[in-house]
PDB file of C-alpha atoms in Angstrom:
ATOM      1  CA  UNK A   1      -3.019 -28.374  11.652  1.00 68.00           C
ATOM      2  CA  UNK A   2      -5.226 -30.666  14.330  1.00 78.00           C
ATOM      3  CA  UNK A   3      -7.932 -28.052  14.913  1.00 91.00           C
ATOM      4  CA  UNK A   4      -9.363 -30.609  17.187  1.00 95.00           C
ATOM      5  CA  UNK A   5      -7.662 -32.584  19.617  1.00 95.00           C
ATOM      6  CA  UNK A   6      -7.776 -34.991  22.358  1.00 97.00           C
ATOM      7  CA  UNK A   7      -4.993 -35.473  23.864  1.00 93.00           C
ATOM      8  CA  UNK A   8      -6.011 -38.973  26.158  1.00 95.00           C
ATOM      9  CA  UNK A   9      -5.449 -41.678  23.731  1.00 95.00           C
ATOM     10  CA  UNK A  10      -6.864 -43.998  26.302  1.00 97.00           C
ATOM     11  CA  UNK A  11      -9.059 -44.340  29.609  1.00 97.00           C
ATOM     12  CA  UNK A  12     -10.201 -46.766  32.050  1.00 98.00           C
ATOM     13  CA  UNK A  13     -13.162 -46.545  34.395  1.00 98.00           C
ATOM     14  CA  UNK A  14     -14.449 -48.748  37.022  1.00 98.00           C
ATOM     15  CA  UNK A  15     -18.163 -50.068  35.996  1.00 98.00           C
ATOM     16  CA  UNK A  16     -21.005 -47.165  37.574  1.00 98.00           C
ATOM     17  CA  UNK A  17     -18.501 -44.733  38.031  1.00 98.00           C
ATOM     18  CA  UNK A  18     -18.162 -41.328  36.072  1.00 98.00           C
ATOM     19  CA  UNK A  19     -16.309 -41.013  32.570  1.00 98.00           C
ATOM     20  CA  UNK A  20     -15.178 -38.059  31.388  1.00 98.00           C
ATOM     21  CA  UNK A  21     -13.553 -37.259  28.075  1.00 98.00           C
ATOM     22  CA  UNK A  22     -12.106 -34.235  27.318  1.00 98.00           C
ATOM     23  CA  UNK A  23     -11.789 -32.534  23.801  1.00 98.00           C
ATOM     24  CA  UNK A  24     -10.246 -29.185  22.886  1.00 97.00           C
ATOM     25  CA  UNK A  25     -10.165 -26.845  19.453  1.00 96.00           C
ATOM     26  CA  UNK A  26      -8.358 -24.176  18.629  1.00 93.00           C
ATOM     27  CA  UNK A  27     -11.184 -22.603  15.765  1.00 87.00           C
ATOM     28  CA  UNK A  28     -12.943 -19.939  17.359  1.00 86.00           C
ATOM     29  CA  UNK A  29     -15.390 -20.363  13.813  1.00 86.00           C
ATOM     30  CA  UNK A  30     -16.623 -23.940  15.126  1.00 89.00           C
ATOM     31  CA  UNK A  31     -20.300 -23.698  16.105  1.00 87.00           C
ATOM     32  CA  UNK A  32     -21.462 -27.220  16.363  1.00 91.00           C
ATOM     33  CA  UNK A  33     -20.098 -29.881  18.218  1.00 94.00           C
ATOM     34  CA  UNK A  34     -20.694 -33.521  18.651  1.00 95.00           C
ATOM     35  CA  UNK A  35     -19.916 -36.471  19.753  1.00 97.00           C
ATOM     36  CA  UNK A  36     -19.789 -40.159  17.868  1.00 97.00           C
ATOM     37  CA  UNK A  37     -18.871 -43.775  19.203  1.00 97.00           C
ATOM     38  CA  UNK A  38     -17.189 -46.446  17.152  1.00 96.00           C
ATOM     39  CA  UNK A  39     -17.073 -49.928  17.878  1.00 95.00           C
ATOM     40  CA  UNK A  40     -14.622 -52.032  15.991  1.00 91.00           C
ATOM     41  CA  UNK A  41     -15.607 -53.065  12.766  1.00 87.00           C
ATOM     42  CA  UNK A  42     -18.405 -50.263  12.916  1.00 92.00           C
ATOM     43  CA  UNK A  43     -18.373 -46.899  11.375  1.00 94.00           C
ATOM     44  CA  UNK A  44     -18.965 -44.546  14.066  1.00 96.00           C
ATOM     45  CA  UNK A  45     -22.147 -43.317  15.757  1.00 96.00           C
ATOM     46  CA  UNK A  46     -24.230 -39.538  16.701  1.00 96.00           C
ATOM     47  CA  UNK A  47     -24.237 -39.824  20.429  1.00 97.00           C
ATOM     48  CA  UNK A  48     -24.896 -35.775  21.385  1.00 96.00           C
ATOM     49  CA  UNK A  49     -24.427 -32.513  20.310  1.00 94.00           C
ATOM     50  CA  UNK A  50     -24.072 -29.160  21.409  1.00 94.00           C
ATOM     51  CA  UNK A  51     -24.547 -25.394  19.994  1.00 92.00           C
ATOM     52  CA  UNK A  52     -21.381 -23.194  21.060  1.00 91.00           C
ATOM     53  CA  UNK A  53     -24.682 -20.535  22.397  1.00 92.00           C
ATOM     54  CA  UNK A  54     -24.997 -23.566  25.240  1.00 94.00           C
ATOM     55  CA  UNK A  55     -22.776 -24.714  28.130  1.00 95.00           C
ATOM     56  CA  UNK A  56     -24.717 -27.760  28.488  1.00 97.00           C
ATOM     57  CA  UNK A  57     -26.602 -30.436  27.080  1.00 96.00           C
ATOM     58  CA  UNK A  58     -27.714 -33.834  28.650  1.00 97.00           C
ATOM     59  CA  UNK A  59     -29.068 -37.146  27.071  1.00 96.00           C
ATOM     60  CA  UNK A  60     -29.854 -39.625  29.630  1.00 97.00           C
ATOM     61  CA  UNK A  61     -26.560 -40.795  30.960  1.00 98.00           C
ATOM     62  CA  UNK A  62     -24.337 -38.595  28.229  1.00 98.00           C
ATOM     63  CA  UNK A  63     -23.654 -34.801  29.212  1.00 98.00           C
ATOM     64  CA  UNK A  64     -21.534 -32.580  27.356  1.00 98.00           C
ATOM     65  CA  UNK A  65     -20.032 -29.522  28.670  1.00 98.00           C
ATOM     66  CA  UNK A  66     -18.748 -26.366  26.414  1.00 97.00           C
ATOM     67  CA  UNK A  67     -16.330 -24.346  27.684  1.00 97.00           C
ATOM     68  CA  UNK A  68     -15.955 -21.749  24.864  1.00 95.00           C
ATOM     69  CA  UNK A  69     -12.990 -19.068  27.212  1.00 95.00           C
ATOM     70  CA  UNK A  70     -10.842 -22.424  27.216  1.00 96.00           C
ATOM     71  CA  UNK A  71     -11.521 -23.860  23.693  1.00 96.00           C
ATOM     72  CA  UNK A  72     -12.361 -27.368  25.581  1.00 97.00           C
ATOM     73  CA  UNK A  73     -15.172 -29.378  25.953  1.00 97.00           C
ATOM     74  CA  UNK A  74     -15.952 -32.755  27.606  1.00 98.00           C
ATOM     75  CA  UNK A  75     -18.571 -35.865  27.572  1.00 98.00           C
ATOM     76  CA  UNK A  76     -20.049 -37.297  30.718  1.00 98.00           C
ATOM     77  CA  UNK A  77     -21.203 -40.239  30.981  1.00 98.00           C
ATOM     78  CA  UNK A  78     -22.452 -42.085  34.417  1.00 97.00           C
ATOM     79  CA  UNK A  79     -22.861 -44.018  35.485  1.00 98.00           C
ATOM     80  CA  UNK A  80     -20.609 -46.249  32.918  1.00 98.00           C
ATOM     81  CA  UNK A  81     -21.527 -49.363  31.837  1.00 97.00           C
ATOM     82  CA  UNK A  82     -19.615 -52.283  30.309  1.00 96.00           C
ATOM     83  CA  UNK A  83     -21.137 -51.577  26.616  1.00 96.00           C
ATOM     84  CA  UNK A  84     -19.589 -47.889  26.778  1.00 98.00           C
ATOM     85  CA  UNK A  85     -16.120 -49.195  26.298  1.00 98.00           C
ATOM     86  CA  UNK A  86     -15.291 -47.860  22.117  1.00 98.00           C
ATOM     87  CA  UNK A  87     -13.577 -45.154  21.169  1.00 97.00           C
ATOM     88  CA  UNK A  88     -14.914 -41.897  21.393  1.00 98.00           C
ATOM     89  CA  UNK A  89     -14.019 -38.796  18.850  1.00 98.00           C
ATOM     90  CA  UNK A  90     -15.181 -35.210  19.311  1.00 97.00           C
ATOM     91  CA  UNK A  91     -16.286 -33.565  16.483  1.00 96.00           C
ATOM     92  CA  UNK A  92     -16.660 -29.719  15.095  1.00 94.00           C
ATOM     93  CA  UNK A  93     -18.474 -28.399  12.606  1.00 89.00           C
ATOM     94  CA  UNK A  94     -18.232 -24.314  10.880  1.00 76.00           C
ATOM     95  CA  UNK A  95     -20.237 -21.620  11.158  1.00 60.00           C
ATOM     96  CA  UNK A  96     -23.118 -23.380   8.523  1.00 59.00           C
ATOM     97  CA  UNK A  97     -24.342 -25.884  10.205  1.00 49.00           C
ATOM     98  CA  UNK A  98     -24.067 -27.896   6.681  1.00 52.00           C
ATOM     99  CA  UNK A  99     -20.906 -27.842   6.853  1.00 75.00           C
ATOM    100  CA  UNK A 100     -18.065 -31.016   7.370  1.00 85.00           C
ATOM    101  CA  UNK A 101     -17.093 -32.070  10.826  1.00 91.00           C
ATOM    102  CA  UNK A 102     -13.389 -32.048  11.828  1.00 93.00           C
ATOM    103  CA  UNK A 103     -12.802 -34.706  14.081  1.00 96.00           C
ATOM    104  CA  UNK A 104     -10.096 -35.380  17.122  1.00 97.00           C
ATOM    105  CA  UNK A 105      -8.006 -38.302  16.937  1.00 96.00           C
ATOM    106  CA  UNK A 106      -9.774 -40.107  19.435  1.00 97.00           C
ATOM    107  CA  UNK A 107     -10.013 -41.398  23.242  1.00 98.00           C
ATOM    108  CA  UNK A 108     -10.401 -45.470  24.025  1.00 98.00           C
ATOM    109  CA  UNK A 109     -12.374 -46.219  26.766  1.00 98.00           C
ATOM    110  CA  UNK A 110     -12.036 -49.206  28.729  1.00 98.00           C
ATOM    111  CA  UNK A 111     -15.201 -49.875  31.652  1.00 98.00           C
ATOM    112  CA  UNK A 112     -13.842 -52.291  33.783  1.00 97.00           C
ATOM    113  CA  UNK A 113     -16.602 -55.102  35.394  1.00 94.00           C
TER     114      UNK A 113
ATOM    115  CA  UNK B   1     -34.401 -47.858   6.267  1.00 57.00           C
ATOM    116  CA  UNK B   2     -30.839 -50.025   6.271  1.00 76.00           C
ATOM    117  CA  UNK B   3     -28.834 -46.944   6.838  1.00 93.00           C
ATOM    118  CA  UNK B   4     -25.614 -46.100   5.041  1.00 97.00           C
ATOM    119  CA  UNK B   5     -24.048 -49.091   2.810  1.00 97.00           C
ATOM    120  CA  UNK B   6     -20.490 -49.377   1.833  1.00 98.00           C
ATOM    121  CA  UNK B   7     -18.902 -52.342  -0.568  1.00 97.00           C
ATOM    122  CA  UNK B   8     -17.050 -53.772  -0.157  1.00 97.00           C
ATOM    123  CA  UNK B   9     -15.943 -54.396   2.959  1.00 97.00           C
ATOM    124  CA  UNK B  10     -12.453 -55.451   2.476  1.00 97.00           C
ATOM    125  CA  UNK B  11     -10.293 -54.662  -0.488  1.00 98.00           C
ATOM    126  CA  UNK B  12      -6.585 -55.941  -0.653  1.00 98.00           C
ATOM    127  CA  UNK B  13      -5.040 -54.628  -3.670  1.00 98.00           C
ATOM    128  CA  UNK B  14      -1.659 -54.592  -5.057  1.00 97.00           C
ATOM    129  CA  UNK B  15       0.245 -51.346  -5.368  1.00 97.00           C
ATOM    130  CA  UNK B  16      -0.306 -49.659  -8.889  1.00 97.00           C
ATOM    131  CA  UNK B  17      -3.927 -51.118  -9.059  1.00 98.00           C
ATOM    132  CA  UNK B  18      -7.381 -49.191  -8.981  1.00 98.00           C
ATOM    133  CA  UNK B  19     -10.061 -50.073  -6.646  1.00 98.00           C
ATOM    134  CA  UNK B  20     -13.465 -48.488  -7.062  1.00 98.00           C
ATOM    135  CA  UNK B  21     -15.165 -48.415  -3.724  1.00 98.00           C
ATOM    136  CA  UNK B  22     -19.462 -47.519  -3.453  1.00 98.00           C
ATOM    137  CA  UNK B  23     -21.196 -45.893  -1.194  1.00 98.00           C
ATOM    138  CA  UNK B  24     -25.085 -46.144  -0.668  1.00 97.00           C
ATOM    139  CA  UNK B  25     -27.084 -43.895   1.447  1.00 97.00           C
ATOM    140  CA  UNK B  26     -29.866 -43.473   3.267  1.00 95.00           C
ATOM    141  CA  UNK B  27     -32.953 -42.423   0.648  1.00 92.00           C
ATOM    142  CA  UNK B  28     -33.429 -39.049   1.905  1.00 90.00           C
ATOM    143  CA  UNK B  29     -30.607 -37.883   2.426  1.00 92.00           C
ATOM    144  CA  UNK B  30     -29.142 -35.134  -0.156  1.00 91.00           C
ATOM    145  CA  UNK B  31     -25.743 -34.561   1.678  1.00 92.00           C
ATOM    146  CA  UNK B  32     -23.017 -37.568   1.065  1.00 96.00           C
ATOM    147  CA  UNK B  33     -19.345 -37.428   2.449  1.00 96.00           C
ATOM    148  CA  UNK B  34     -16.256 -39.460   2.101  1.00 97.00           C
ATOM    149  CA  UNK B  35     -14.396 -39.783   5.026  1.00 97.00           C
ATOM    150  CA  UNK B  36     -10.739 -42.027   5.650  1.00 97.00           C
ATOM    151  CA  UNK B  37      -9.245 -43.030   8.314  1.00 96.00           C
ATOM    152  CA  UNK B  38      -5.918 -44.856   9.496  1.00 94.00           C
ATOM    153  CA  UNK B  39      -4.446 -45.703  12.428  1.00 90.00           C
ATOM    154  CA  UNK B  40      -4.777 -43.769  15.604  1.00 89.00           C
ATOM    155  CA  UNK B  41      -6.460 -41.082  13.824  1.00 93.00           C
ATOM    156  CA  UNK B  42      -9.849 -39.830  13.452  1.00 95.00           C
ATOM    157  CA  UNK B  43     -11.422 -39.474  10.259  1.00 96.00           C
ATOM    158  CA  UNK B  44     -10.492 -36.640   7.620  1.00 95.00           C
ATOM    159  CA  UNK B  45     -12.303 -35.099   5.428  1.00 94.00           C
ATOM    160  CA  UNK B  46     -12.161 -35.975   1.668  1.00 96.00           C
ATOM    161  CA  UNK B  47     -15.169 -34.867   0.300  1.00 95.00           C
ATOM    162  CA  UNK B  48     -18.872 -34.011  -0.190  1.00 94.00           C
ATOM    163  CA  UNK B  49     -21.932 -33.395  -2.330  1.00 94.00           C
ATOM    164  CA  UNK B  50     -25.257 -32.021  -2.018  1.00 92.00           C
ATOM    165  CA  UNK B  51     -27.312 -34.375  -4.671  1.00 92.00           C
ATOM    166  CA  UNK B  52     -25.288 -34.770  -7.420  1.00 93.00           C
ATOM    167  CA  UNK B  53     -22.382 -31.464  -6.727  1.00 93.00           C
ATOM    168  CA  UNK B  54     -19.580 -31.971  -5.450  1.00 93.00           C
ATOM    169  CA  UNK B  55     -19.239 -28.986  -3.444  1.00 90.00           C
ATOM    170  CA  UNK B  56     -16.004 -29.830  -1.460  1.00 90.00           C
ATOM    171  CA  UNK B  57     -12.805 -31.370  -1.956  1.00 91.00           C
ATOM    172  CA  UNK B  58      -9.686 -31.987   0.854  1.00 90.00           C
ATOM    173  CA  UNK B  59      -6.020 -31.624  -0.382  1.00 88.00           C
ATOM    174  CA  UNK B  60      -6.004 -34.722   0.688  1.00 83.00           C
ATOM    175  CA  UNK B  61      -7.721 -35.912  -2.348  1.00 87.00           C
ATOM    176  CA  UNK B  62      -4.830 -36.140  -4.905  1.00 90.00           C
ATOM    177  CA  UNK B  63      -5.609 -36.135  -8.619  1.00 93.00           C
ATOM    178  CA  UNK B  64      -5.346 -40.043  -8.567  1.00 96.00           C
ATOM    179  CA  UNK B  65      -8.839 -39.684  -6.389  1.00 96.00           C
ATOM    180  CA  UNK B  66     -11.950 -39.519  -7.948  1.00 96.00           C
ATOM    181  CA  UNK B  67     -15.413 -39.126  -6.349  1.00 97.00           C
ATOM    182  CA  UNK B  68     -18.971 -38.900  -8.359  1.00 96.00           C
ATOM    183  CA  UNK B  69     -22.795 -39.353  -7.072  1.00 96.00           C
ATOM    184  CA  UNK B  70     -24.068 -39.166 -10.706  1.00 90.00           C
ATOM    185  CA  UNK B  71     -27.785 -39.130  -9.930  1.00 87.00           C
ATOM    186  CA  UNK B  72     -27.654 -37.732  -6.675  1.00 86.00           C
ATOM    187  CA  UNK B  73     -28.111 -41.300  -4.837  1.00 91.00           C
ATOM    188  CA  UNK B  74     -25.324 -43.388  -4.592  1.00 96.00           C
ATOM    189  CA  UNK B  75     -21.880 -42.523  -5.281  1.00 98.00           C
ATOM    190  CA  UNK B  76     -18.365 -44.297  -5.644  1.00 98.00           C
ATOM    191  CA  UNK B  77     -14.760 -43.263  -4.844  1.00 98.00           C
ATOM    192  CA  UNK B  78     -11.988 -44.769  -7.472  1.00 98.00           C
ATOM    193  CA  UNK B  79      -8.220 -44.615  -6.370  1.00 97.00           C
ATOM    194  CA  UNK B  80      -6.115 -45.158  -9.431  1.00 97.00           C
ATOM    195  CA  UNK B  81      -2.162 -46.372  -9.356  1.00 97.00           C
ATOM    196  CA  UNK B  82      -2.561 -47.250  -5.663  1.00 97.00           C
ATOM    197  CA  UNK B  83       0.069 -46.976  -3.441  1.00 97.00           C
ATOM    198  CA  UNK B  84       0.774 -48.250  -0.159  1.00 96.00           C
ATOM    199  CA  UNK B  85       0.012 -44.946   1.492  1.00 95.00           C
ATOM    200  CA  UNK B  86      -3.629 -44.995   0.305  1.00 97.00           C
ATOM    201  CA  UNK B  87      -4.347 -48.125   2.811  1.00 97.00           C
ATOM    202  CA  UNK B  88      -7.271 -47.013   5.060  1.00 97.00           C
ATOM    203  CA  UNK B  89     -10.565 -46.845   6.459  1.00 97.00           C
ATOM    204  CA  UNK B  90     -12.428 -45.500   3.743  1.00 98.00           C
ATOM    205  CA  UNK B  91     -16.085 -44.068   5.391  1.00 98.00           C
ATOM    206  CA  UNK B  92     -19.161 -42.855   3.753  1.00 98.00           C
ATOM    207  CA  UNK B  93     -21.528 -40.695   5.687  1.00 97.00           C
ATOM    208  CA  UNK B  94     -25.141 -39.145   4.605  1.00 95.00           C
ATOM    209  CA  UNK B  95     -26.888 -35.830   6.492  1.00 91.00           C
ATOM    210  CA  UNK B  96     -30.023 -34.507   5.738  1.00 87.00           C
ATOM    211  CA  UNK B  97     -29.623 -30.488   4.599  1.00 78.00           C
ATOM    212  CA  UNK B  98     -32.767 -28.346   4.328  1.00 67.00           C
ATOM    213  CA  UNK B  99     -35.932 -29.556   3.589  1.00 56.00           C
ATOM    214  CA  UNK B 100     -37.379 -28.160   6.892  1.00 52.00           C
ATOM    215  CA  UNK B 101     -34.462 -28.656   9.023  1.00 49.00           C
ATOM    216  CA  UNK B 102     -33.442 -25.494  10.008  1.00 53.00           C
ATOM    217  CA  UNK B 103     -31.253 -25.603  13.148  1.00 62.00           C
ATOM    218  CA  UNK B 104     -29.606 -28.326  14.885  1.00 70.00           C
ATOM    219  CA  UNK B 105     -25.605 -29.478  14.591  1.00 77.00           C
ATOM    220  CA  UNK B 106     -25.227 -31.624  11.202  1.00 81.00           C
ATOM    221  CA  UNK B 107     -25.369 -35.598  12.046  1.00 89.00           C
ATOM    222  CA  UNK B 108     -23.778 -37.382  10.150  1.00 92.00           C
ATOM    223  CA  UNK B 109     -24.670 -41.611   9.403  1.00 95.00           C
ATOM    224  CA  UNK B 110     -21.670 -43.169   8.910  1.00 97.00           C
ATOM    225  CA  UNK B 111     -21.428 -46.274   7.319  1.00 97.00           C
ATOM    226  CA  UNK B 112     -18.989 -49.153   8.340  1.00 97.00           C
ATOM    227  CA  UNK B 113     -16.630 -48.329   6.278  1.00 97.00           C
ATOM    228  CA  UNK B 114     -14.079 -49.763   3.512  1.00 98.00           C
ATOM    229  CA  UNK B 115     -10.953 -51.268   4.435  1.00 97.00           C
ATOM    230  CA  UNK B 116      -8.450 -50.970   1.374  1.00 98.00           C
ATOM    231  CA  UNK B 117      -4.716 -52.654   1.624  1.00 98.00           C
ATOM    232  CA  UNK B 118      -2.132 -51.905  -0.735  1.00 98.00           C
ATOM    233  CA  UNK B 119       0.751 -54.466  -0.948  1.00 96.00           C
TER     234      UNK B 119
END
């Protein structure tokens, strides 16, 4: 049962322009969620989180947006830059905020000079 | 700080073997999780401790899995009679719980993970 998915396995996006990267659940119970980076070879890194009480929450060039009616939420990130191309995952954690994250299968993104 | 340490690195194995792999995280953290991760997926849950508890285990973790953190610092994960199913990404992560913070989603450190082959 993928409780989180993401359904893009891959993206490309011209250097300064807009990425988004879209990420859905299907737990109503998830109240955290957040979003990590891996580069190869790397174990994957926090990039920014959100509450499900907020739509919003921006960190310098990353943005995510929480759509809780639709079960989807997505990162933003402009403008892109040639060191944002990893693979993203979307992550959700339960109602205790201690609890595991349940992670999406991940999206590869590809910034092209 | 040096962040979250796994070793080692690389571990080819043949099938029926154990491997022991160790996990060391950052100081303060109390919370440690084992994560793995193949191919095209993300990572799934094995699982966790708060010092030295094991609070959580996946399904995933068969009884040929074994995961301690004896003193509540490091910890190690021991696959016995490996099998070519087991190869992986295994990933440790750490997370600060309690101690003062009170709200805020649960960030995980990852470490860089432990690739294990089984031929």
């Amino acid at each position: 049962d993928q409780q989180v998915k993401q359904n893009s396995p891959s993206l490309s996006v011209q250097e300064g322009r807009i990425s988004i990267l879209n990420c859905d659940y299907t737990n109503s119970m998830f109240d955290y969620f957040l979003w990590y980076k891996k580069y190869p070879a790397e174990g994957p890194t926090f990039l920014i989180s959100i509450s499900s009480i907020k739509d919003k929450n921006e960190d310098g060039r990353f943005t995510v947006f929480l759509n809780k009616s639709a079960k989807h939420l997505s990162l933003h990130i402009v403008p892109s830059q040639p060191g944002d191309s990893a693979v993203y995952f979307c992550a959700a954690s339960g109602l205790r905020r201690n609890e595991k994250l349940t992670f999406g299968t991940g999206t590869r993104l590809t910034i092209i000079p | 700080d040096t962040g979250v340490s796994q070793n080692p690195r690389h571990k080819i194995t043949k099938r029926g073997q154990n491997v022991t792999f160790r996990c060391d995280p950052i100081s303060e953290h109390n919370r440690l999780y084992w994560y793995r991760q193949t191919l095209g997926q993300g990572p799934e849950f094995l699982t966790y401790f708060q010092n030295e508890a094991q609070l959580e285990k996946s399904r995933l973790l068969s009884d040929r899995f074994s995961a301690e953190r004896p003193k509540g610092s490091f910890s190690t994960l021991e696959i016995q009679r490996t099998e070519q199913g087991d190869s992986a990404m295994y990933l440790c992560a750490s997370s600060l719980y309690g101690r003062g913070k009170l709200s805020g989603a649960n960030v995980l450190t990852f470490g860089a993970g432990s690739r294990l082959t089984v031929l």
